[in-house]
GROMACS .gro file of C-alpha atoms in nm:
model
  422
    1MET     CA    1  -6.001   1.890  -6.674
    2GLU     CA    2  -6.189   1.585  -6.550
    3LYS     CA    3  -6.007   1.256  -6.586
    4PHE     CA    4  -6.311   1.076  -6.733
    5LYS     CA    5  -6.582   1.179  -6.974
    6PRO     CA    6  -6.939   1.124  -6.852
    7THR     CA    7  -7.002   0.749  -6.814
    8VAL     CA    8  -7.254   0.609  -7.064
    9ILE     CA    9  -7.512   0.360  -6.928
   10SER     CA   10  -7.646   0.123  -7.194
   11LYS     CA   11  -8.019   0.109  -7.263
   12GLU     CA   12  -8.004  -0.270  -7.261
   13PHE     CA   13  -7.890  -0.271  -6.901
   14ILE     CA   14  -8.167  -0.032  -6.791
   15SER     CA   15  -8.431  -0.250  -6.958
   16SER     CA   16  -8.276  -0.562  -6.803
   17VAL     CA   17  -8.305  -0.408  -6.456
   18THR     CA   18  -8.675  -0.337  -6.516
   19ASP     CA   19  -8.726  -0.689  -6.643
   20SER     CA   20  -8.545  -0.842  -6.343
   21VAL     CA   21  -8.785  -0.666  -6.106
   22GLN     CA   22  -9.079  -0.834  -6.278
   23ASN     CA   23  -8.947  -1.187  -6.331
   24GLN     CA   24  -8.672  -1.194  -6.065
   25ASN     CA   25  -8.407  -1.311  -6.309
   26ALA     CA   26  -8.067  -1.214  -6.178
   27ILE     CA   27  -7.834  -0.967  -6.345
   28SER     CA   28  -7.483  -1.087  -6.263
   29PHE     CA   29  -7.195  -0.844  -6.308
   30ALA     CA   30  -6.931  -1.041  -6.498
   31GLU     CA   31  -6.618  -0.846  -6.586
   32SER     CA   32  -6.459  -0.518  -6.679
   33VAL     CA   33  -6.251  -0.462  -6.990
   34ALA     CA   34  -5.983  -0.195  -7.030
   35SER     CA   35  -5.901  -0.107  -7.389
   36SER     CA   36  -5.654   0.111  -7.573
   37SER     CA   37  -5.929   0.175  -7.830
   38SER     CA   38  -6.082   0.521  -7.824
   39LEU     CA   39  -6.459   0.487  -7.878
   40SER     CA   40  -6.696   0.745  -8.023
   41ASP     CA   41  -7.019   0.837  -7.845
   42ASP     CA   42  -7.219   0.602  -8.072
   43GLN     CA   43  -6.979   0.316  -8.018
   44ALA     CA   44  -6.984   0.371  -7.643
   45MET     CA   45  -7.363   0.335  -7.635
   46ASN     CA   46  -7.386   0.050  -7.885
   47ASN     CA   47  -7.420  -0.281  -7.704
   48ASN     CA   48  -7.381  -0.479  -8.026
   49TYR     CA   49  -7.054  -0.303  -8.105
   50GLN     CA   50  -6.920  -0.384  -7.761
   51LYS     CA   51  -7.018  -0.749  -7.788
   52SER     CA   52  -6.863  -0.778  -8.132
   53GLN     CA   53  -6.523  -0.728  -7.966
   54SER     CA   54  -6.395  -0.545  -8.276
   55TYR     CA   55  -6.201  -0.319  -8.039
   56SER     CA   56  -5.883  -0.410  -7.849
   57ARG     CA   57  -5.946  -0.608  -7.527
   58ASP     CA   58  -5.613  -0.533  -7.359
   59VAL     CA   59  -5.688  -0.606  -6.993
   60THR     CA   60  -5.979  -0.767  -6.810
   61GLY     CA   61  -6.062  -0.687  -6.449
   62ILE     CA   62  -6.307  -0.762  -6.171
   63VAL     CA   63  -6.628  -0.584  -6.078
   64THR     CA   64  -6.757  -0.570  -5.721
   65GLY     CA   65  -7.031  -0.354  -5.578
   66TYR     CA   66  -7.355  -0.318  -5.388
   67LYS     CA   67  -7.703  -0.164  -5.396
   68ASN     CA   68  -7.757   0.152  -5.190
   69ALA     CA   69  -8.117   0.161  -5.072
   70ASP     CA   70  -8.088   0.517  -4.937
   71THR     CA   71  -7.985   0.672  -5.269
   72ASN     CA   72  -8.151   0.418  -5.508
   73THR     CA   73  -7.821   0.352  -5.681
   74ILE     CA   74  -7.622   0.054  -5.796
   75VAL     CA   75  -7.253   0.110  -5.725
   76ALA     CA   76  -7.011  -0.086  -5.942
   77ASN     CA   77  -6.644  -0.081  -5.843
   78VAL     CA   78  -6.399  -0.161  -6.123
   79LYS     CA   79  -6.039  -0.263  -6.063
   80VAL     CA   80  -5.801  -0.321  -6.354
   81SER     CA   81  -5.450  -0.449  -6.282
   82ASN     CA   82  -5.134  -0.471  -6.492
   83GLN     CA   83  -5.046  -0.811  -6.344
   84SER     CA   84  -5.111  -0.990  -6.676
   85LEU     CA   85  -4.941  -0.726  -6.894
   86SER     CA   86  -4.610  -0.803  -7.061
   87ALA     CA   87  -4.601  -0.467  -7.245
   88ASP     CA   88  -4.714  -0.110  -7.167
   89VAL     CA   89  -5.069  -0.016  -7.269
   90ASN     CA   90  -5.229   0.330  -7.292
   91ILE     CA   91  -5.581   0.282  -7.156
   92SER     CA   92  -5.856   0.494  -7.318
   93THR     CA   93  -6.177   0.304  -7.241
   94ILE     CA   94  -6.313   0.093  -6.955
   95MET     CA   95  -6.629  -0.113  -7.006
   96ILE     CA   96  -6.845  -0.310  -6.762
   97PHE     CA   97  -7.032  -0.625  -6.869
   98ALA     CA   98  -7.298  -0.838  -6.699
   99ASN     CA   99  -7.478  -1.166  -6.771
  100TYR     CA  100  -7.857  -1.170  -6.801
  101ASN     CA  101  -8.085  -1.450  -6.928
  102GLY     CA  102  -7.786  -1.632  -7.075
  103ASN     CA  103  -7.658  -1.326  -7.265
  104LYS     CA  104  -7.371  -1.091  -7.201
  105ILE     CA  105  -7.491  -0.732  -7.191
  106LEU     CA  106  -7.308  -0.402  -7.175
  107VAL     CA  107  -7.366  -0.216  -6.847
  108ALA     CA  108  -7.165   0.102  -6.886
  109THR     CA  109  -6.872   0.259  -7.076
  110SER     CA  110  -6.626   0.505  -6.925
  111ARG     CA  111  -6.380   0.691  -7.146
  112LEU     CA  112  -6.073   0.885  -7.036
  113ASN     CA  113  -6.017   1.235  -7.169
  114GLU     CA  114  -5.648   1.148  -7.201
  115PRO     CA  115  -5.507   0.794  -7.229
  116GLU     CA  116  -5.351   0.666  -6.906
  117LEU     CA  117  -5.041   0.447  -6.911
  118LEU     CA  118  -5.075   0.103  -6.754
  119PRO     CA  119  -4.716  -0.025  -6.747
  120ALA     CA  120  -4.605  -0.383  -6.798
  121PHE     CA  121  -4.589  -0.581  -6.474
  122ASP     CA  122  -4.251  -0.566  -6.298
  123ALA     CA  123  -4.201  -0.888  -6.100
  124ASP     CA  124  -3.902  -0.741  -5.916
  125LYS     CA  125  -4.113  -0.464  -5.765
  126GLY     CA  126  -4.380  -0.719  -5.674
  127THR     CA  127  -4.669  -0.474  -5.639
  128PRO     CA  128  -4.910  -0.445  -5.935
  129VAL     CA  129  -5.029  -0.109  -6.071
  130THR     CA  130  -5.408  -0.067  -6.082
  131ILE     CA  131  -5.669   0.165  -6.230
  132GLU     CA  132  -5.982   0.188  -6.015
  133LEU     CA  133  -6.320   0.334  -6.106
  134ALA     CA  134  -6.657   0.358  -5.927
  135VAL     CA  135  -6.974   0.385  -6.143
  136TYR     CA  136  -7.301   0.501  -5.982
  137ILE     CA  137  -7.620   0.398  -6.168
  138GLN     CA  138  -7.949   0.557  -6.060
  139VAL     CA  139  -8.234   0.300  -6.047
  140SER     CA  140  -8.576   0.389  -5.901
  141ASN     CA  141  -8.661   0.033  -5.792
  142VAL     CA  142  -8.315  -0.072  -5.678
  143VAL     CA  143  -8.442  -0.266  -5.375
  144ASP     CA  144  -8.648  -0.503  -5.594
  145ALA     CA  145  -8.386  -0.533  -5.869
  146LYS     CA  146  -8.208  -0.867  -5.856
  147VAL     CA  147  -7.848  -0.756  -5.912
  148GLN     CA  148  -7.555  -0.975  -5.816
  149PHE     CA  149  -7.188  -0.893  -5.760
  150ASN     CA  150  -6.904  -1.105  -5.633
  151ASP     CA  151  -6.977  -0.945  -5.295
  152ALA     CA  152  -7.339  -0.847  -5.361
  153GLY     CA  153  -7.555  -0.694  -5.094
  154LEU     CA  154  -7.810  -0.426  -5.009
  155ALA     CA  155  -7.645  -0.140  -4.824
  156THR     CA  156  -7.757   0.183  -4.661
  157ASN     CA  157  -7.553   0.498  -4.598
  158SER     CA  158  -7.516   0.401  -4.233
  159ASP     CA  159  -7.384   0.061  -4.341
  160LEU     CA  160  -7.127   0.228  -4.563
  161GLN     CA  161  -7.025   0.471  -4.290
  162HIS     CA  162  -6.975   0.178  -4.054
  163VAL     CA  163  -6.764  -0.009  -4.310
  164ASP     CA  164  -6.560   0.305  -4.373
  165SER     CA  165  -6.494   0.355  -4.002
  166MET     CA  166  -6.368  -0.005  -3.974
  167SER     CA  167  -6.145   0.010  -4.283
  168VAL     CA  168  -5.779   0.096  -4.331
  169HIS     CA  169  -5.728   0.386  -4.571
  170ASN     CA  170  -5.433   0.475  -4.791
  171ILE     CA  171  -5.391   0.825  -4.641
  172GLY     CA  172  -5.401   0.969  -4.291
  173ASN     CA  173  -5.285   0.849  -3.949
  174GLU     CA  174  -5.470   0.542  -3.820
  175THR     CA  175  -5.432   0.288  -3.539
  176ILE     CA  176  -5.482  -0.074  -3.644
  177ASP     CA  177  -5.583  -0.337  -3.388
  178GLY     CA  178  -5.542  -0.714  -3.406
  179VAL     CA  179  -5.281  -0.938  -3.570
  180LYS     CA  180  -5.230  -0.858  -3.941
  181THR     CA  181  -5.053  -1.119  -4.153
  182PHE     CA  182  -4.872  -0.995  -4.465
  183THR     CA  183  -4.791  -1.263  -4.721
  184GLN     CA  184  -4.590  -1.021  -4.936
  185PRO     CA  185  -4.295  -0.791  -4.843
  186ILE     CA  186  -4.387  -0.468  -4.665
  187LYS     CA  187  -4.258  -0.155  -4.838
  188GLY     CA  188  -4.274   0.192  -4.692
  189VAL     CA  189  -4.162   0.539  -4.796
  190ALA     CA  190  -4.091   0.633  -4.434
  191ASP     CA  191  -3.936   0.457  -4.136
  192ILE     CA  192  -4.128   0.161  -3.997
  193ASN     CA  193  -4.168   0.147  -3.621
  194VAL     CA  194  -4.022  -0.200  -3.588
  195ARG     CA  195  -4.111  -0.243  -3.222
  196GLN     CA  196  -4.474  -0.296  -3.325
  197LEU     CA  197  -4.403  -0.594  -3.552
  198TRP     CA  198  -4.403  -0.884  -3.305
  199ASP     CA  199  -4.748  -1.042  -3.336
  200GLY     CA  200  -4.901  -0.698  -3.287
  201TYR     CA  201  -4.750  -0.654  -2.940
  202ASP     CA  202  -4.615  -0.323  -2.814
  203ILE     CA  203  -4.300  -0.440  -2.638
  204ASP     CA  204  -4.307  -0.139  -2.406
  205LYS     CA  205  -4.613  -0.301  -2.248
  206LEU     CA  206  -4.541  -0.667  -2.321
  207LYS     CA  207  -4.596  -0.894  -2.019
  208THR     CA  208  -4.596  -1.240  -2.178
  209THR     CA  209  -4.276  -1.440  -2.134
  210GLY     CA  210  -4.150  -1.566  -2.468
  211PHE     CA  211  -3.923  -1.526  -2.769
  212TYR     CA  212  -4.048  -1.304  -3.054
  213VAL     CA  213  -3.889  -1.276  -3.397
  214GLY     CA  214  -3.925  -1.039  -3.695
  215ASN     CA  215  -3.728  -1.168  -3.994
  216TYR     CA  216  -3.577  -0.964  -4.276
  217ILE     CA  217  -3.751  -0.633  -4.208
  218LYS     CA  218  -3.641  -0.372  -4.462
  219VAL     CA  219  -3.730  -0.005  -4.484
  220LEU     CA  220  -3.760   0.108  -4.847
  221GLN     CA  221  -3.497   0.382  -4.842
  222SER     CA  222  -3.254   0.168  -4.641
  223SER     CA  223  -2.983  -0.032  -4.818
  224VAL     CA  224  -2.977  -0.303  -4.550
  225LYS     CA  225  -3.202  -0.576  -4.421
  226GLU     CA  226  -3.245  -0.649  -4.052
  227ASN     CA  227  -3.349  -0.946  -3.841
  228PHE     CA  228  -3.499  -0.869  -3.501
  229SER     CA  229  -3.549  -1.093  -3.200
  230LEU     CA  230  -3.702  -1.011  -2.866
  231LEU     CA  231  -3.660  -1.207  -2.540
  232VAL     CA  232  -3.908  -1.132  -2.262
  233GLU     CA  233  -3.866  -1.288  -1.918
  234ASN     CA  234  -4.102  -1.224  -1.628
  235ALA     CA  235  -4.056  -1.309  -1.262
  236GLY     CA  236  -4.336  -1.195  -1.036
  237ASN     CA  237  -4.389  -0.822  -1.083
  238SER     CA  238  -4.052  -0.765  -1.252
  239SER     CA  239  -3.970  -0.824  -1.617
  240SER     CA  240  -3.660  -0.829  -1.832
  241VAL     CA  241  -3.662  -0.745  -2.204
  242LYS     CA  242  -3.367  -0.781  -2.441
  243GLN     CA  243  -3.389  -0.687  -2.809
  244THR     CA  244  -3.130  -0.813  -3.056
  245LYS     CA  245  -3.087  -0.675  -3.408
  246VAL     CA  246  -2.877  -0.837  -3.682
  247VAL     CA  247  -2.799  -0.599  -3.971
  248PHE     CA  248  -2.705  -0.738  -4.314
  249TYR     CA  249  -2.510  -0.483  -4.519
  250GLN     CA  250  -2.481  -0.488  -4.899
  251ASN     CA  251  -2.102  -0.532  -4.880
  252GLY     CA  252  -2.153  -0.861  -4.696
  253GLU     CA  253  -2.077  -0.722  -4.351
  254ILE     CA  254  -2.300  -0.843  -4.067
  255LYS     CA  255  -2.337  -0.667  -3.732
  256THR     CA  256  -2.524  -0.775  -3.421
  257LEU     CA  257  -2.658  -0.508  -3.184
  258VAL     CA  258  -2.846  -0.536  -2.857
  259ARG     CA  259  -3.043  -0.309  -2.624
  260TYR     CA  260  -3.233  -0.356  -2.299
  261PHE     CA  261  -3.562  -0.231  -2.157
  262THR     CA  262  -3.571  -0.127  -1.790
  263GLY     CA  263  -3.851   0.126  -1.786
  264THR     CA  264  -3.693   0.297  -2.087
  265TRP     CA  265  -3.492   0.161  -2.379
  266SER     CA  266  -3.114   0.180  -2.378
  267LEU     CA  267  -2.929   0.262  -2.701
  268PHE     CA  268  -2.832  -0.019  -2.937
  269THR     CA  269  -2.473  -0.129  -2.877
  270GLU     CA  270  -2.275  -0.358  -3.105
  271VAL     CA  271  -2.207  -0.713  -2.990
  272PRO     CA  272  -1.874  -0.833  -3.134
  273THR     CA  273  -1.917  -1.138  -3.357
  274ASP     CA  274  -1.542  -1.163  -3.424
  275ASP     CA  275  -1.422  -1.439  -3.191
  276THR     CA  276  -1.090  -1.259  -3.136
  277ARG     CA  277  -1.283  -0.969  -2.977
  278LEU     CA  278  -1.467  -1.188  -2.724
  279VAL     CA  279  -1.369  -1.290  -2.370
  280HIS     CA  280  -1.364  -1.667  -2.322
  281ASN     CA  281  -1.400  -1.888  -2.014
  282SER     CA  282  -1.053  -2.041  -2.056
  283GLY     CA  283  -0.709  -1.937  -2.175
  284ASP     CA  284  -0.490  -1.628  -2.124
  285GLU     CA  285  -0.639  -1.305  -2.263
  286ALA     CA  286  -0.579  -0.930  -2.229
  287ILE     CA  287  -0.895  -0.723  -2.170
  288SER     CA  288  -0.912  -0.347  -2.218
  289GLY     CA  289  -1.174  -0.095  -2.112
  290LEU     CA  290  -1.369  -0.048  -1.790
  291LYS     CA  291  -1.564  -0.361  -1.695
  292THR     CA  292  -1.843  -0.325  -1.440
  293PHE     CA  293  -1.964  -0.635  -1.251
  294ASN     CA  294  -2.314  -0.590  -1.113
  295ASP     CA  295  -2.300  -0.921  -0.923
  296ASP     CA  296  -2.041  -1.080  -0.694
  297ALA     CA  297  -1.720  -1.198  -0.861
  298VAL     CA  298  -1.549  -1.513  -0.734
  299PHE     CA  299  -1.173  -1.563  -0.788
  300ASN     CA  300  -1.054  -1.914  -0.703
  301LYS     CA  301  -0.686  -1.822  -0.750
  302ASN     CA  302  -0.454  -1.528  -0.699
  303VAL     CA  303  -0.539  -1.181  -0.828
  304THR     CA  304  -0.246  -0.969  -0.950
  305VAL     CA  305  -0.295  -0.591  -0.960
  306THR     CA  306  -0.021  -0.383  -1.123
  307GLY     CA  307  -0.205  -0.055  -1.065
  308ASN     CA  308  -0.395   0.074  -0.766
  309LEU     CA  309  -0.661  -0.137  -0.597
  310ARG     CA  310  -0.943   0.107  -0.545
  311THR     CA  311  -1.241   0.084  -0.317
  312SER     CA  312  -1.570   0.224  -0.439
  313PRO     CA  313  -1.675   0.538  -0.247
  314GLY     CA  314  -2.016   0.380  -0.206
  315GLN     CA  315  -1.886   0.055  -0.054
  316LYS     CA  316  -2.066  -0.048   0.262
  317ILE     CA  317  -1.898   0.030   0.596
  318TYR     CA  318  -1.972  -0.223   0.873
  319HIS     CA  319  -1.962  -0.113   1.239
  320SER     CA  320  -1.968  -0.284   1.576
  321LYS     CA  321  -1.889  -0.174   1.931
  322VAL     CA  322  -1.765  -0.399   2.213
  323THR     CA  323  -1.668  -0.328   2.576
  324LEU     CA  324  -1.404  -0.558   2.722
  325GLN     CA  325  -1.406  -0.576   3.099
  326PRO     CA  326  -1.287  -0.399   3.284
  327ASN     CA  327  -1.413  -0.096   3.087
  328LEU     CA  328  -1.205  -0.097   2.766
  329ASP     CA  329  -1.432   0.030   2.483
  330ILE     CA  330  -1.347  -0.063   2.123
  331ASP     CA  331  -1.532   0.083   1.819
  332LEU     CA  332  -1.475  -0.142   1.516
  333TYR     CA  333  -1.517  -0.031   1.153
  334ARG     CA  334  -1.477  -0.261   0.852
  335ILE     CA  335  -1.428  -0.164   0.484
  336GLY     CA  336  -1.353  -0.461   0.267
  337ASN     CA  337  -1.100  -0.670   0.463
  338ILE     CA  338  -0.954  -0.377   0.657
  339ILE     CA  339  -1.048  -0.319   1.022
  340LEU     CA  340  -1.010   0.014   1.206
  341ALA     CA  341  -1.023  -0.024   1.586
  342ARG     CA  342  -1.070   0.287   1.804
  343PHE     CA  343  -0.993   0.244   2.175
  344GLY     CA  344  -1.148   0.437   2.464
  345GLY     CA  345  -1.271   0.393   2.820
  346ARG     CA  346  -1.186   0.499   3.177
  347GLY     CA  347  -1.117   0.320   3.501
  348VAL     CA  348  -0.961  -0.009   3.392
  349THR     CA  349  -0.766  -0.205   3.647
  350ILE     CA  350  -0.593  -0.514   3.506
  351SER     CA  351  -0.261  -0.683   3.560
  352SER     CA  352   0.006  -0.730   3.296
  353TRP     CA  353  -0.029  -1.034   3.067
  354THR     CA  354  -0.390  -1.072   3.162
  355GLN     CA  355  -0.675  -1.141   2.915
  356PHE     CA  356  -0.962  -0.897   2.901
  357ASP     CA  357  -1.307  -1.039   2.960
  358GLY     CA  358  -1.477  -1.055   2.618
  359LYS     CA  359  -1.354  -1.081   2.260
  360ILE     CA  360  -1.347  -0.897   1.925
  361PRO     CA  361  -1.667  -1.017   1.751
  362LEU     CA  362  -1.680  -1.240   1.442
  363GLY     CA  363  -1.640  -1.036   1.126
  364TYR     CA  364  -1.377  -0.806   1.278
  365ARG     CA  365  -1.110  -1.046   1.411
  366PRO     CA  366  -0.752  -1.017   1.278
  367ALA     CA  367  -0.634  -1.258   1.011
  368PHE     CA  368  -0.323  -1.327   1.223
  369PHE     CA  369  -0.183  -1.232   1.563
  370THR     CA  370  -0.129  -0.857   1.591
  371SER     CA  371  -0.040  -0.593   1.848
  372ALA     CA  372  -0.239  -0.277   1.901
  373SER     CA  373  -0.115   0.033   2.083
  374PHE     CA  374  -0.302   0.328   2.229
  375SER     CA  375  -0.237   0.595   2.490
  376VAL     CA  376  -0.359   0.634   2.843
  377ASP     CA  377  -0.287   0.970   3.001
  378ALA     CA  378  -0.017   1.025   2.734
  379ASN     CA  379   0.151   0.689   2.808
  380ILE     CA  380   0.166   0.421   2.539
  381HIS     CA  381  -0.002   0.091   2.620
  382THR     CA  382   0.011  -0.225   2.411
  383VAL     CA  383  -0.231  -0.519   2.384
  384ASN     CA  384  -0.213  -0.841   2.183
  385VAL     CA  385  -0.510  -0.931   1.962
  386TRP     CA  386  -0.536  -1.296   1.858
  387GLU     CA  387  -0.708  -1.464   1.561
  388ASP     CA  388  -0.991  -1.584   1.786
  389GLY     CA  389  -1.065  -1.223   1.895
  390GLY     CA  390  -0.906  -1.254   2.239
  391VAL     CA  391  -0.732  -0.940   2.374
  392TYR     CA  392  -0.439  -0.959   2.625
  393ASN     CA  393  -0.296  -0.671   2.825
  394ARG     CA  394   0.085  -0.663   2.797
  395PHE     CA  395   0.227  -0.380   3.008
  396ARG     CA  396   0.183  -0.022   3.116
  397ASP     CA  397   0.419   0.280   3.107
  398GLY     CA  398   0.699   0.075   2.960
  399ASN     CA  399   0.689  -0.189   3.237
  400ASP     CA  400   0.485  -0.495   3.307
  401SER     CA  401   0.334  -0.390   3.635
  402GLY     CA  402  -0.017  -0.342   3.502
  403GLY     CA  403  -0.214  -0.065   3.666
  404VAL     CA  404  -0.516   0.160   3.636
  405TYR     CA  405  -0.615   0.294   3.294
  406HIS     CA  406  -0.761   0.639   3.311
  407ASP     CA  407  -0.846   0.805   2.975
  408ALA     CA  408  -0.774   0.547   2.699
  409ASP     CA  409  -0.750   0.693   2.346
  410GLY     CA  410  -0.605   0.568   2.018
  411SER     CA  411  -0.659   0.349   1.713
  412SER     CA  412  -0.508   0.056   1.528
  413ILE     CA  413  -0.560  -0.114   1.190
  414TRP     CA  414  -0.545  -0.482   1.094
  415PHE     CA  415  -0.668  -0.718   0.819
  416THR     CA  416  -0.938  -0.979   0.860
  417LYS     CA  417  -1.033  -1.294   0.671
  418ASP     CA  418  -1.368  -1.329   0.849
  419ASP     CA  419  -1.688  -1.337   0.645
  420TYR     CA  420  -1.880  -1.012   0.639
  421PRO     CA  421  -2.104  -0.946   0.939
  422GLU     CA  422  -2.473  -1.011   0.887
   0.00000   0.00000   0.00000
């Protein structure tokens, strides 16, 4: 069954339109009236009855519209709201009135087949309930008729199609461009994509350095409210984005969460707001869990390790090779502060307690005087290595006679306090 009975257009309005074409007096649409009164056919068509106001005028509303030159129609849009209602009303009749030549005239009467409930306004919900109705009135000389609305105009079908294509509709998926300012709370029956709520920016593509805030965003089915902030920092071609979310729970609990954008978003992780769970820059504290430092760490005092001190498998290995004359080759490898020296070479003639020509290079020198031993033709030979990198031959074959080194082979380890090689 249709919701409305056929709309009745008053004869007085039709004659007023004809008259306005001749004398160019304006017909100004004034108001709409929603009534709980159920009117008969005669009452619906009787302009005098309507103006007598012997029926119940429960709610008044606005009338907007336009003239459609393509279809020779006047389109009147009626919107009745419950914002002024303090009690429920069952609406049966909606009437449209206009002003012409100083008189109020009836334009049209629409009657519902079944009364429709217009509830009392609920301030807590904030959003009014409305009944909307469009009335199309066929007029042969609509272009010449002087009809005025609050937003009056002469429209064509192409105009209306253009307006429709630029409008936001209450159903369907649509993309909205530009900054939209909402002066009332936003309520949704599905999740809101919060990342789109900072001045219309998509933070996945945001390039402008700044601080962006969305306050008290609440999804309808959620029991919590959330504050969002977004920090964007740009340096050259690289950018850093950090998003912070503060969640306010109904039990009074407050949690702060953070995530980062580096090509893709990380998951939100909770940031402790309890001071006892934070690490401070002074005082004695016990810290649990694996802590990863992405930058250099500087310790100005002693470091005590009760477990194992582990070196990362990916730590850089530094290498240098030096030949001390005559003909003693040393391959040097450094991991952290540990130096591995591998000795080799053939045909070295040097006397006991004689310094080799050349030194261990900077970055590989021992932290303190050390001795290094290696074999030559299965005989053990010993050299002294000093903090300045100098190397001294001690003795050969268990005596101090010096001699000729043939095939030198062996290795030794020491610690260094040199800076890392370049």
